[in-house]
Amino acid sequence: MKIATACTQNPDAVDAAQTLARTLLGRLKAPKLLMLYCTEQYDVDALQQAMVVLFPGVPIIGCTTCCGVMTQAGYTEGPTAAVWACSDEKGSYGTSLVPHQAHRPIHESARIALNQAIEESGRCGELPKLIALHSTPGDEETTLAAIREELGVSVPVIGGSAAADTVGGQWAIFDNKQTARSGIAISVFYPTARVSYSFHSGYAATTKKAIVTEVRGRTLVSLDHKPASMVYKGWYEEETGQKLDLGDSLFARSTLYPLGTQTGKIHGLPYYTLSHPMFVNQDGHMELFSQIAVGQTAHFMTGTSEGLIARASRVVESANDHALRTPQPLGGLAIYCAGCMLHVKDRLDQVADNINTALYTAPFVCPFTFGEQGLFKGGELSHGNLMISAVLFHKD
């Protein structure tokens, strides 16, 4: 297995595709899979179609990314497009995109996408070593549950929800057959390389917590039977010593202070799935980027800018399995939350340098997404916000 990446800032979709292809084919031959990312400034249909022409018959999966993309060459600001590719003579790969349809349940769309991707890989009846998931924001928990139910076990997942430069932007997902503004794209990996993974947040729980007493989808209504927005406001002001105007930039202000629910424990220490508050709606309720269930304990979490910069490399280090053997990564994939990226945007080259060190300078690509999916070490498939998901491929 060999891995290579390419990146361009050519603003024309067709020219960008040609630049990516030329660079990529100078680094590896006969790619078996392409993972494509671009900022919202591109004509996504034209970019996808050009890549299909340039790489006929090669499975493609990808999505739009917030503001830019990161590779081993550093952070590249939009307009930009980047591609990750692997050649793997004895490996197998497949992709499928299923657009959402009003009459079809989300879990059925997820099941169809998964099975079509497995069928395209030619490895029906075998569990993939890895699944890559790119869906549009909104129903990621249902999608992950469907994947887990269909396979019967928790297969490692690396996932990021399509993003744009703003929450109301033009996000999209794509495979080698179509693009969609709403849907689920899945890729299955049967590589000859060994796969390792890591998924976590790097935030710490404070002593502030409450029981979730009412939710409506991803709308958090009450905590301990009190208005959730006012509970959060009190926590924030007590923790930071700063006033919080719930109608002013809650998305940005809450980046270092999300809510967390305990997902499990490792060596007696709890780990959390995070939910990032977006805004307070006209009814005074908090809209989140992920679901919290009634009866769960919501913890007020805290993080730091330095932590956001350092943690990407820590996640990669965790995936390296140092205790098991000497790392020899061939390359990797990373997913970094767009909200975190925007908070440390002026230091993203430092983030890339840290990942390069942890990856021993092996090639990687990292989009910035509106939701992250991964498999915790405890075996839980989870969708969260402000998370980092990483997968490494190693010489076996």
mmCIF file of C-alpha atoms in Angstrom:
data_model
loop_
_atom_site.group_PDB
_atom_site.id
_atom_site.type_symbol
_atom_site.label_atom_id
_atom_site.label_comp_id
_atom_site.label_asym_id
_atom_site.label_seq_id
_atom_site.Cartn_x
_atom_site.Cartn_y
_atom_site.Cartn_z
ATOM 1 C CA MET A 1 0.000 0.000 0.000
ATOM 2 C CA LYS A 2 1.235 3.470 -0.912
ATOM 3 C CA ILE A 3 -0.375 6.791 0.027
ATOM 4 C CA ALA A 4 -0.019 10.234 -1.554
ATOM 5 C CA THR A 5 -1.770 13.589 -1.394
ATOM 6 C CA ALA A 6 -2.067 16.655 -3.603
ATOM 7 C CA CYS A 7 -3.434 20.144 -3.037
ATOM 8 C CA THR A 8 -4.205 23.173 -5.210
ATOM 9 C CA GLN A 9 -5.577 26.687 -4.919
ATOM 10 C CA ASN A 10 -6.510 26.947 -8.593
ATOM 11 C CA PRO A 11 -10.016 28.476 -8.383
ATOM 12 C CA ASP A 12 -11.339 26.828 -11.561
ATOM 13 C CA ALA A 13 -12.838 23.397 -10.837
ATOM 14 C CA VAL A 14 -11.626 21.663 -14.004
ATOM 15 C CA ASP A 15 -8.158 23.200 -13.833
ATOM 16 C CA ALA A 16 -7.966 22.272 -10.156
ATOM 17 C CA ALA A 17 -8.827 18.648 -10.949
ATOM 18 C CA GLN A 18 -6.149 18.521 -13.625
ATOM 19 C CA THR A 19 -3.569 19.962 -11.237
ATOM 20 C CA LEU A 20 -4.499 17.425 -8.553
ATOM 21 C CA ALA A 21 -4.297 14.550 -11.029
ATOM 22 C CA ARG A 22 -0.947 15.649 -12.425
ATOM 23 C CA THR A 23 0.590 15.995 -8.954
ATOM 24 C CA LEU A 24 -0.931 12.788 -7.648
ATOM 25 C CA LEU A 25 0.122 10.621 -10.577
ATOM 26 C CA GLY A 26 3.651 11.892 -10.137
ATOM 27 C CA ARG A 27 3.626 10.360 -6.671
ATOM 28 C CA LEU A 28 1.793 7.049 -7.155
ATOM 29 C CA LYS A 29 0.374 4.959 -9.945
ATOM 30 C CA ALA A 30 -2.967 3.214 -10.270
ATOM 31 C CA PRO A 31 -4.852 4.639 -7.275
ATOM 32 C CA LYS A 32 -7.479 2.354 -5.748
ATOM 33 C CA LEU A 33 -9.333 5.098 -3.850
ATOM 34 C CA LEU A 34 -9.549 8.893 -3.899
ATOM 35 C CA MET A 35 -10.723 11.042 -0.986
ATOM 36 C CA LEU A 36 -11.510 14.530 -2.258
ATOM 37 C CA TYR A 37 -12.076 17.731 -0.285
ATOM 38 C CA CYS A 38 -12.795 21.271 -1.432
ATOM 39 C CA THR A 39 -14.023 24.585 -0.083
ATOM 40 C CA GLU A 40 -17.464 25.873 -0.993
ATOM 41 C CA GLN A 41 -16.150 28.337 -3.604
ATOM 42 C CA TYR A 42 -15.854 25.520 -6.155
ATOM 43 C CA ASP A 43 -18.427 24.262 -8.603
ATOM 44 C CA VAL A 44 -18.601 20.903 -6.841
ATOM 45 C CA ASP A 45 -20.380 19.164 -9.720
ATOM 46 C CA ALA A 46 -17.689 20.279 -12.175
ATOM 47 C CA LEU A 47 -14.867 19.224 -9.838
ATOM 48 C CA GLN A 48 -16.380 15.805 -9.188
ATOM 49 C CA GLN A 49 -17.068 15.181 -12.886
ATOM 50 C CA ALA A 50 -13.542 16.214 -13.871
ATOM 51 C CA MET A 51 -12.019 13.836 -11.319
ATOM 52 C CA VAL A 52 -14.198 10.990 -12.591
ATOM 53 C CA VAL A 53 -12.949 11.622 -16.140
ATOM 54 C CA LEU A 54 -9.318 11.815 -14.997
ATOM 55 C CA PHE A 55 -9.606 8.665 -12.835
ATOM 56 C CA PRO A 56 -12.116 6.420 -14.610
ATOM 57 C CA GLY A 57 -13.411 3.539 -12.519
ATOM 58 C CA VAL A 58 -11.672 4.666 -9.327
ATOM 59 C CA PRO A 59 -13.902 4.925 -6.228
ATOM 60 C CA ILE A 60 -14.163 8.497 -4.927
ATOM 61 C CA ILE A 61 -15.566 9.864 -1.691
ATOM 62 C CA GLY A 62 -15.445 13.383 -0.347
ATOM 63 C CA CYS A 63 -17.108 16.478 1.008
ATOM 64 C CA THR A 64 -16.775 20.213 1.316
ATOM 65 C CA THR A 65 -14.559 21.580 4.082
ATOM 66 C CA CYS A 66 -14.704 24.777 6.142
ATOM 67 C CA CYS A 67 -12.358 27.549 4.916
ATOM 68 C CA GLY A 68 -9.451 25.313 3.909
ATOM 69 C CA VAL A 69 -7.724 21.965 4.239
ATOM 70 C CA MET A 70 -4.620 20.588 5.922
ATOM 71 C CA THR A 71 -2.032 18.160 4.546
ATOM 72 C CA GLN A 72 1.564 17.306 5.375
ATOM 73 C CA ALA A 73 2.436 20.476 3.407
ATOM 74 C CA GLY A 74 0.567 22.612 5.966
ATOM 75 C CA TYR A 75 -2.707 24.532 6.020
ATOM 76 C CA THR A 76 -4.057 25.803 2.697
ATOM 77 C CA GLU A 77 -6.784 28.427 2.769
ATOM 78 C CA GLY A 78 -9.687 28.433 0.315
ATOM 79 C CA PRO A 79 -10.409 28.390 -2.454
ATOM 80 C CA THR A 80 -8.616 25.073 -2.263
ATOM 81 C CA ALA A 81 -9.080 21.423 -3.190
ATOM 82 C CA ALA A 82 -7.083 18.468 -1.905
ATOM 83 C CA VAL A 83 -7.029 14.758 -2.610
ATOM 84 C CA TRP A 84 -5.773 11.745 -0.661
ATOM 85 C CA ALA A 85 -5.116 8.563 -2.627
ATOM 86 C CA CYS A 86 -3.821 5.071 -2.075
ATOM 87 C CA SER A 87 -2.485 2.440 -4.422
ATOM 88 C CA ASP A 88 -2.866 -1.067 -3.067
ATOM 89 C CA GLU A 89 -2.630 -3.924 -5.555
ATOM 90 C CA LYS A 90 -4.165 -6.566 -3.301
ATOM 91 C CA GLY A 91 -6.452 -4.216 -1.363
ATOM 92 C CA SER A 92 -10.099 -3.516 -2.165
ATOM 93 C CA TYR A 93 -12.181 -0.357 -1.793
ATOM 94 C CA GLY A 94 -15.713 0.748 -2.577
ATOM 95 C CA THR A 95 -17.821 3.877 -2.202
ATOM 96 C CA SER A 96 -21.487 4.805 -2.383
ATOM 97 C CA LEU A 97 -23.529 7.974 -1.975
ATOM 98 C CA VAL A 98 -27.234 7.771 -1.209
ATOM 99 C CA PRO A 99 -29.138 11.096 -1.289
ATOM 100 C CA HIS A 100 -31.754 11.625 1.397
ATOM 101 C CA GLN A 101 -35.347 11.188 0.232
ATOM 102 C CA ALA A 102 -38.412 12.330 2.133
ATOM 103 C CA HIS A 103 -40.103 8.922 1.964
ATOM 104 C CA ARG A 104 -37.059 6.892 3.068
ATOM 105 C CA PRO A 105 -35.881 6.662 6.707
ATOM 106 C CA ILE A 106 -32.320 7.782 7.399
ATOM 107 C CA HIS A 107 -31.288 4.388 8.735
ATOM 108 C CA GLU A 108 -32.424 2.747 5.489
ATOM 109 C CA SER A 109 -30.369 5.201 3.419
ATOM 110 C CA ALA A 110 -27.341 4.400 5.592
ATOM 111 C CA ARG A 111 -27.878 0.669 5.187
ATOM 112 C CA ILE A 112 -28.165 1.017 1.401
ATOM 113 C CA ALA A 113 -25.011 3.153 1.186
ATOM 114 C CA LEU A 114 -23.011 0.684 3.273
ATOM 115 C CA ASN A 115 -24.088 -2.378 1.318
ATOM 116 C CA GLN A 116 -23.554 -0.695 -2.048
ATOM 117 C CA ALA A 117 -20.036 0.321 -1.019
ATOM 118 C CA ILE A 118 -19.246 -3.238 0.094
ATOM 119 C CA GLU A 119 -20.651 -4.589 -3.161
ATOM 120 C CA GLU A 120 -18.511 -2.176 -5.189
ATOM 121 C CA SER A 121 -15.428 -3.340 -3.304
ATOM 122 C CA GLY A 122 -16.058 -6.934 -4.372
ATOM 123 C CA ARG A 123 -15.651 -8.189 -0.803
ATOM 124 C CA CYS A 124 -19.235 -9.125 0.067
ATOM 125 C CA GLY A 125 -19.463 -11.184 3.236
ATOM 126 C CA GLU A 126 -16.256 -9.711 4.699
ATOM 127 C CA LEU A 127 -16.076 -7.057 7.391
ATOM 128 C CA PRO A 128 -14.172 -3.977 6.245
ATOM 129 C CA LYS A 129 -11.126 -2.941 8.245
ATOM 130 C CA LEU A 130 -12.288 0.669 8.110
ATOM 131 C CA ILE A 131 -15.284 2.768 7.079
ATOM 132 C CA ALA A 132 -15.050 6.409 6.011
ATOM 133 C CA LEU A 133 -18.275 8.379 6.441
ATOM 134 C CA HIS A 134 -19.171 11.773 4.995
ATOM 135 C CA SER A 135 -22.779 12.816 5.455
ATOM 136 C CA THR A 136 -24.512 16.151 5.490
ATOM 137 C CA PRO A 137 -25.194 17.502 8.997
ATOM 138 C CA GLY A 138 -28.289 16.412 10.859
ATOM 139 C CA ASP A 139 -28.682 12.672 11.347
ATOM 140 C CA GLU A 140 -25.243 11.257 12.022
ATOM 141 C CA GLU A 141 -26.277 9.340 15.152
ATOM 142 C CA THR A 142 -28.924 7.439 13.197
ATOM 143 C CA THR A 143 -26.417 6.671 10.451
ATOM 144 C CA LEU A 144 -23.860 5.260 12.879
ATOM 145 C CA ALA A 145 -26.506 3.138 14.607
ATOM 146 C CA ALA A 146 -27.546 1.706 11.234
ATOM 147 C CA ILE A 147 -23.920 0.842 10.361
ATOM 148 C CA ARG A 148 -23.443 -0.872 13.704
ATOM 149 C CA GLU A 149 -26.704 -2.790 13.360
ATOM 150 C CA GLU A 150 -26.018 -3.883 9.777
ATOM 151 C CA LEU A 151 -22.502 -5.182 10.491
ATOM 152 C CA GLY A 152 -23.270 -6.589 13.931
ATOM 153 C CA VAL A 153 -19.974 -5.307 15.355
ATOM 154 C CA SER A 154 -18.253 -1.954 15.727
ATOM 155 C CA VAL A 155 -15.892 -1.490 12.789
ATOM 156 C CA PRO A 156 -13.541 1.514 13.048
ATOM 157 C CA VAL A 157 -15.094 4.606 11.458
ATOM 158 C CA ILE A 158 -13.480 7.880 10.511
ATOM 159 C CA GLY A 159 -16.096 10.459 9.672
ATOM 160 C CA GLY A 160 -16.687 14.136 9.176
ATOM 161 C CA SER A 161 -19.902 15.927 8.284
ATOM 162 C CA ALA A 162 -19.789 18.169 5.231
ATOM 163 C CA ALA A 163 -19.009 21.778 6.073
ATOM 164 C CA ALA A 164 -18.896 25.235 4.528
ATOM 165 C CA ASP A 165 -17.359 28.557 5.491
ATOM 166 C CA THR A 166 -20.441 29.380 7.585
ATOM 167 C CA VAL A 167 -23.145 27.292 9.244
ATOM 168 C CA GLY A 168 -25.580 28.412 6.534
ATOM 169 C CA GLY A 169 -23.135 27.764 3.692
ATOM 170 C CA GLN A 170 -23.285 25.496 0.661
ATOM 171 C CA TRP A 171 -21.995 22.138 1.819
ATOM 172 C CA ALA A 172 -21.969 19.017 -0.372
ATOM 173 C CA ILE A 173 -20.863 15.380 -0.469
ATOM 174 C CA PHE A 174 -19.800 13.310 -3.477
ATOM 175 C CA ASP A 175 -18.665 9.950 -4.775
ATOM 176 C CA ASN A 176 -17.617 8.821 -8.247
ATOM 177 C CA LYS A 177 -21.237 8.780 -9.463
ATOM 178 C CA GLN A 178 -22.919 11.914 -8.125
ATOM 179 C CA THR A 179 -22.938 14.895 -5.775
ATOM 180 C CA ALA A 180 -25.595 15.750 -3.211
ATOM 181 C CA ARG A 181 -26.487 18.581 -0.852
ATOM 182 C CA SER A 182 -28.222 16.151 1.500
ATOM 183 C CA GLY A 183 -27.317 12.502 1.965
ATOM 184 C CA ILE A 184 -24.825 9.882 3.140
ATOM 185 C CA ALA A 185 -21.534 8.879 1.491
ATOM 186 C CA ILE A 186 -19.655 5.804 2.700
ATOM 187 C CA SER A 187 -16.366 4.212 1.712
ATOM 188 C CA VAL A 188 -15.210 0.778 2.828
ATOM 189 C CA PHE A 189 -11.537 -0.166 3.134
ATOM 190 C CA TYR A 190 -10.012 -3.626 2.792
ATOM 191 C CA PRO A 191 -6.359 -2.545 2.751
ATOM 192 C CA THR A 192 -3.289 -4.748 2.891
ATOM 193 C CA ALA A 193 -1.883 -2.390 5.541
ATOM 194 C CA ARG A 194 -2.614 -2.556 9.252
ATOM 195 C CA VAL A 195 -5.109 0.064 10.486
ATOM 196 C CA SER A 196 -5.022 1.881 13.825
ATOM 197 C CA TYR A 197 -7.314 4.629 15.031
ATOM 198 C CA SER A 198 -8.081 7.164 17.752
ATOM 199 C CA PHE A 199 -11.030 9.443 18.551
ATOM 200 C CA HIS A 200 -11.318 11.942 21.380
ATOM 201 C CA SER A 201 -11.845 15.555 22.359
ATOM 202 C CA GLY A 202 -9.100 16.788 24.646
ATOM 203 C CA TYR A 203 -11.571 18.776 26.777
ATOM 204 C CA ALA A 204 -11.970 18.373 30.537
ATOM 205 C CA ALA A 205 -15.163 18.208 32.568
ATOM 206 C CA THR A 206 -15.734 20.871 35.196
ATOM 207 C CA THR A 207 -17.764 20.260 38.347
ATOM 208 C CA LYS A 208 -20.811 21.895 36.728
ATOM 209 C CA LYS A 209 -23.369 19.365 35.539
ATOM 210 C CA ALA A 210 -27.111 18.754 35.276
ATOM 211 C CA ILE A 211 -29.568 16.102 34.148
ATOM 212 C CA VAL A 212 -31.086 16.546 30.680
ATOM 213 C CA THR A 213 -34.836 16.808 31.291
ATOM 214 C CA GLU A 214 -36.229 17.817 27.876
ATOM 215 C CA VAL A 215 -34.959 17.685 24.303
ATOM 216 C CA ARG A 216 -36.570 18.015 20.880
ATOM 217 C CA GLY A 217 -34.257 16.378 18.373
ATOM 218 C CA ARG A 218 -31.048 18.392 18.659
ATOM 219 C CA THR A 219 -32.759 21.192 20.551
ATOM 220 C CA LEU A 220 -31.851 21.197 24.239
ATOM 221 C CA VAL A 221 -34.838 22.585 26.141
ATOM 222 C CA SER A 222 -34.161 22.033 29.833
ATOM 223 C CA LEU A 223 -31.539 20.922 32.335
ATOM 224 C CA ASP A 224 -32.731 19.930 35.816
ATOM 225 C CA HIS A 225 -36.161 21.215 34.666
ATOM 226 C CA LYS A 226 -34.725 24.720 34.155
ATOM 227 C CA PRO A 227 -34.288 26.502 30.788
ATOM 228 C CA ALA A 228 -31.110 25.003 29.354
ATOM 229 C CA SER A 229 -29.937 28.269 27.825
ATOM 230 C CA MET A 230 -30.065 30.021 31.202
ATOM 231 C CA VAL A 231 -28.323 27.135 32.970
ATOM 232 C CA TYR A 232 -25.567 27.248 30.353
ATOM 233 C CA LYS A 233 -25.304 31.045 30.667
ATOM 234 C CA GLY A 234 -24.839 30.749 34.418
ATOM 235 C CA TRP A 235 -22.179 28.078 34.060
ATOM 236 C CA TYR A 236 -20.315 30.071 31.412
ATOM 237 C CA GLU A 237 -20.295 33.308 33.394
ATOM 238 C CA GLU A 238 -19.226 31.585 36.608
ATOM 239 C CA GLU A 239 -16.423 29.666 34.851
ATOM 240 C CA THR A 240 -15.054 32.529 32.753
ATOM 241 C CA GLY A 241 -15.953 35.629 34.726
ATOM 242 C CA GLN A 242 -17.343 37.093 31.493
ATOM 243 C CA LYS A 243 -20.898 38.094 30.601
ATOM 244 C CA LEU A 244 -22.555 35.962 27.925
ATOM 245 C CA ASP A 245 -25.103 37.438 25.533
ATOM 246 C CA LEU A 246 -26.944 34.356 24.277
ATOM 247 C CA GLY A 247 -27.945 36.185 21.106
ATOM 248 C CA ASP A 248 -24.376 37.153 20.183
ATOM 249 C CA SER A 249 -21.908 34.644 18.722
ATOM 250 C CA LEU A 250 -22.799 31.696 20.952
ATOM 251 C CA PHE A 251 -21.194 29.349 18.396
ATOM 252 C CA ALA A 252 -17.799 31.057 18.747
ATOM 253 C CA ARG A 253 -18.032 31.753 22.484
ATOM 254 C CA SER A 254 -18.922 28.136 23.299
ATOM 255 C CA THR A 255 -16.031 26.572 21.353
ATOM 256 C CA LEU A 256 -13.908 26.282 24.492
ATOM 257 C CA TYR A 257 -16.973 25.581 26.673
ATOM 258 C CA PRO A 258 -19.167 22.872 25.102
ATOM 259 C CA LEU A 259 -21.416 20.362 26.792
ATOM 260 C CA GLY A 260 -20.253 16.783 27.227
ATOM 261 C CA THR A 261 -21.870 13.457 28.024
ATOM 262 C CA GLN A 262 -19.836 10.601 29.440
ATOM 263 C CA THR A 263 -19.461 7.824 26.878
ATOM 264 C CA GLY A 264 -17.314 5.387 28.821
ATOM 265 C CA LYS A 265 -14.203 4.876 30.946
ATOM 266 C CA ILE A 266 -10.670 3.699 30.274
ATOM 267 C CA HIS A 267 -8.474 2.752 33.241
ATOM 268 C CA GLY A 268 -11.096 4.316 35.477
ATOM 269 C CA LEU A 269 -11.001 7.675 33.702
ATOM 270 C CA PRO A 270 -14.157 8.925 31.935
ATOM 271 C CA TYR A 271 -14.185 10.072 28.329
ATOM 272 C CA TYR A 272 -16.831 12.274 26.768
ATOM 273 C CA THR A 273 -18.713 12.973 23.560
ATOM 274 C CA LEU A 274 -19.088 16.719 23.041
ATOM 275 C CA SER A 275 -22.050 18.794 21.870
ATOM 276 C CA HIS A 276 -21.355 22.284 20.524
ATOM 277 C CA PRO A 277 -24.086 24.915 21.106
ATOM 278 C CA MET A 278 -24.949 26.756 17.872
ATOM 279 C CA PHE A 279 -27.445 29.392 18.920
ATOM 280 C CA VAL A 280 -30.509 30.038 21.055
ATOM 281 C CA ASN A 281 -33.691 29.839 18.970
ATOM 282 C CA GLN A 282 -36.707 32.142 19.119
ATOM 283 C CA ASP A 283 -38.245 29.973 21.828
ATOM 284 C CA GLY A 284 -35.177 30.439 24.021
ATOM 285 C CA HIS A 285 -33.927 26.863 23.571
ATOM 286 C CA MET A 286 -30.363 25.832 22.678
ATOM 287 C CA GLU A 287 -29.694 24.323 19.260
ATOM 288 C CA LEU A 288 -26.820 21.820 19.270
ATOM 289 C CA PHE A 289 -24.744 20.155 16.552
ATOM 290 C CA SER A 290 -25.379 16.716 18.075
ATOM 291 C CA GLN A 291 -27.996 14.896 20.122
ATOM 292 C CA ILE A 292 -28.217 14.632 23.885
ATOM 293 C CA ALA A 293 -30.776 12.260 25.384
ATOM 294 C CA VAL A 294 -33.168 12.831 28.260
ATOM 295 C CA GLY A 295 -31.746 11.315 31.426
ATOM 296 C CA GLN A 296 -28.106 11.840 30.442
ATOM 297 C CA THR A 297 -25.884 14.046 32.572
ATOM 298 C CA ALA A 298 -24.678 17.125 30.691
ATOM 299 C CA HIS A 299 -21.259 18.288 31.890
ATOM 300 C CA PHE A 300 -19.936 21.795 31.336
ATOM 301 C CA MET A 301 -16.608 21.148 29.585
ATOM 302 C CA THR A 302 -13.583 23.363 29.194
ATOM 303 C CA GLY A 303 -10.663 23.512 26.795
ATOM 304 C CA THR A 304 -7.827 25.845 25.838
ATOM 305 C CA SER A 305 -6.405 27.236 22.603
ATOM 306 C CA GLU A 306 -3.084 25.539 23.353
ATOM 307 C CA GLY A 307 -4.930 22.288 23.855
ATOM 308 C CA LEU A 308 -6.647 22.598 20.478
ATOM 309 C CA ILE A 309 -3.264 23.102 18.815
ATOM 310 C CA ALA A 310 -1.541 20.207 20.577
ATOM 311 C CA ARG A 311 -4.313 17.625 20.672
ATOM 312 C CA ALA A 312 -4.340 16.738 16.954
ATOM 313 C CA SER A 313 -0.838 15.330 17.277
ATOM 314 C CA ARG A 314 -1.813 13.619 20.533
ATOM 315 C CA VAL A 315 -4.674 11.837 18.779
ATOM 316 C CA VAL A 316 -2.277 10.707 16.033
ATOM 317 C CA GLU A 317 0.238 9.600 18.679
ATOM 318 C CA SER A 318 -2.543 7.608 20.346
ATOM 319 C CA ALA A 319 -3.367 5.950 17.030
ATOM 320 C CA ASN A 320 0.266 5.020 16.519
ATOM 321 C CA ASP A 321 0.079 2.161 19.044
ATOM 322 C CA HIS A 322 3.583 2.834 20.401
ATOM 323 C CA ALA A 323 3.160 0.186 23.055
ATOM 324 C CA LEU A 324 2.515 -2.504 20.474
ATOM 325 C CA ARG A 325 5.326 -1.942 17.990
ATOM 326 C CA THR A 326 7.607 0.676 16.470
ATOM 327 C CA PRO A 327 5.437 3.002 14.366
ATOM 328 C CA GLN A 328 5.960 2.822 10.623
ATOM 329 C CA PRO A 329 2.986 4.766 9.281
ATOM 330 C CA LEU A 330 2.452 4.788 5.536
ATOM 331 C CA GLY A 331 0.072 7.715 5.881
ATOM 332 C CA GLY A 332 -3.065 8.810 7.617
ATOM 333 C CA LEU A 333 -6.437 10.498 7.617
ATOM 334 C CA ALA A 334 -7.567 13.071 10.152
ATOM 335 C CA ILE A 335 -10.827 14.899 10.800
ATOM 336 C CA TYR A 336 -10.631 18.191 12.716
ATOM 337 C CA CYS A 337 -13.671 20.114 13.905
ATOM 338 C CA ALA A 338 -14.368 23.334 11.993
ATOM 339 C CA GLY A 339 -15.281 25.148 15.209
ATOM 340 C CA CYS A 340 -11.896 24.317 16.714
ATOM 341 C CA MET A 341 -10.145 25.249 13.475
ATOM 342 C CA LEU A 342 -11.760 28.694 13.418
ATOM 343 C CA HIS A 343 -10.604 29.289 16.994
ATOM 344 C CA VAL A 344 -6.921 28.587 16.173
ATOM 345 C CA LYS A 345 -6.946 29.485 12.478
ATOM 346 C CA ASP A 346 -3.841 31.675 12.677
ATOM 347 C CA ARG A 347 -1.818 28.751 14.067
ATOM 348 C CA LEU A 348 -2.904 25.898 11.810
ATOM 349 C CA ASP A 349 0.566 25.474 10.303
ATOM 350 C CA GLN A 350 1.725 24.664 13.828
ATOM 351 C CA VAL A 351 -1.053 22.062 14.077
ATOM 352 C CA ALA A 352 0.116 20.559 10.762
ATOM 353 C CA ASP A 353 3.747 20.519 11.960
ATOM 354 C CA ASN A 354 2.690 18.666 15.111
ATOM 355 C CA ILE A 355 0.797 16.072 13.064
ATOM 356 C CA ASN A 356 3.779 15.676 10.742
ATOM 357 C CA THR A 357 6.013 14.915 13.707
ATOM 358 C CA ALA A 358 3.541 12.371 15.088
ATOM 359 C CA LEU A 359 3.167 10.789 11.625
ATOM 360 C CA TYR A 360 6.918 10.659 10.950
ATOM 361 C CA THR A 361 6.266 12.979 7.937
ATOM 362 C CA ALA A 362 4.011 10.409 6.237
ATOM 363 C CA PRO A 363 1.307 11.942 3.973
ATOM 364 C CA PHE A 364 -2.090 12.846 5.390
ATOM 365 C CA VAL A 365 -5.157 14.936 4.625
ATOM 366 C CA CYS A 366 -7.435 16.678 7.112
ATOM 367 C CA PRO A 367 -10.696 18.473 6.275
ATOM 368 C CA PHE A 368 -12.519 20.716 8.747
ATOM 369 C CA THR A 369 -16.027 19.454 9.394
ATOM 370 C CA PHE A 370 -19.359 20.261 11.046
ATOM 371 C CA GLY A 371 -19.405 17.073 13.145
ATOM 372 C CA GLU A 372 -16.979 14.225 13.721
ATOM 373 C CA GLN A 373 -17.497 10.476 13.926
ATOM 374 C CA GLY A 374 -15.225 7.794 15.281
ATOM 375 C CA LEU A 375 -14.785 4.664 17.363
ATOM 376 C CA PHE A 376 -13.719 5.168 20.964
ATOM 377 C CA LYS A 377 -11.193 2.743 22.432
ATOM 378 C CA GLY A 378 -14.024 1.402 24.566
ATOM 379 C CA GLY A 379 -15.837 0.255 21.413
ATOM 380 C CA GLU A 380 -18.526 2.967 21.159
ATOM 381 C CA LEU A 381 -19.280 4.402 17.719
ATOM 382 C CA SER A 382 -20.078 8.034 18.315
ATOM 383 C CA HIS A 383 -20.904 11.347 16.657
ATOM 384 C CA GLY A 384 -19.741 14.467 18.449
ATOM 385 C CA ASN A 385 -18.572 18.027 18.004
ATOM 386 C CA LEU A 386 -15.201 19.660 18.644
ATOM 387 C CA MET A 387 -13.636 16.207 18.272
ATOM 388 C CA ILE A 388 -10.663 14.824 16.355
ATOM 389 C CA SER A 389 -10.740 11.485 14.576
ATOM 390 C CA ALA A 390 -7.590 9.919 13.146
ATOM 391 C CA VAL A 391 -6.717 6.736 11.276
ATOM 392 C CA LEU A 392 -3.223 5.531 10.399
ATOM 393 C CA PHE A 393 -2.084 2.873 7.946
ATOM 394 C CA HIS A 394 1.037 0.876 8.812
ATOM 395 C CA LYS A 395 3.351 -1.614 7.196
ATOM 396 C CA ASP A 396 2.009 -4.936 8.383
#
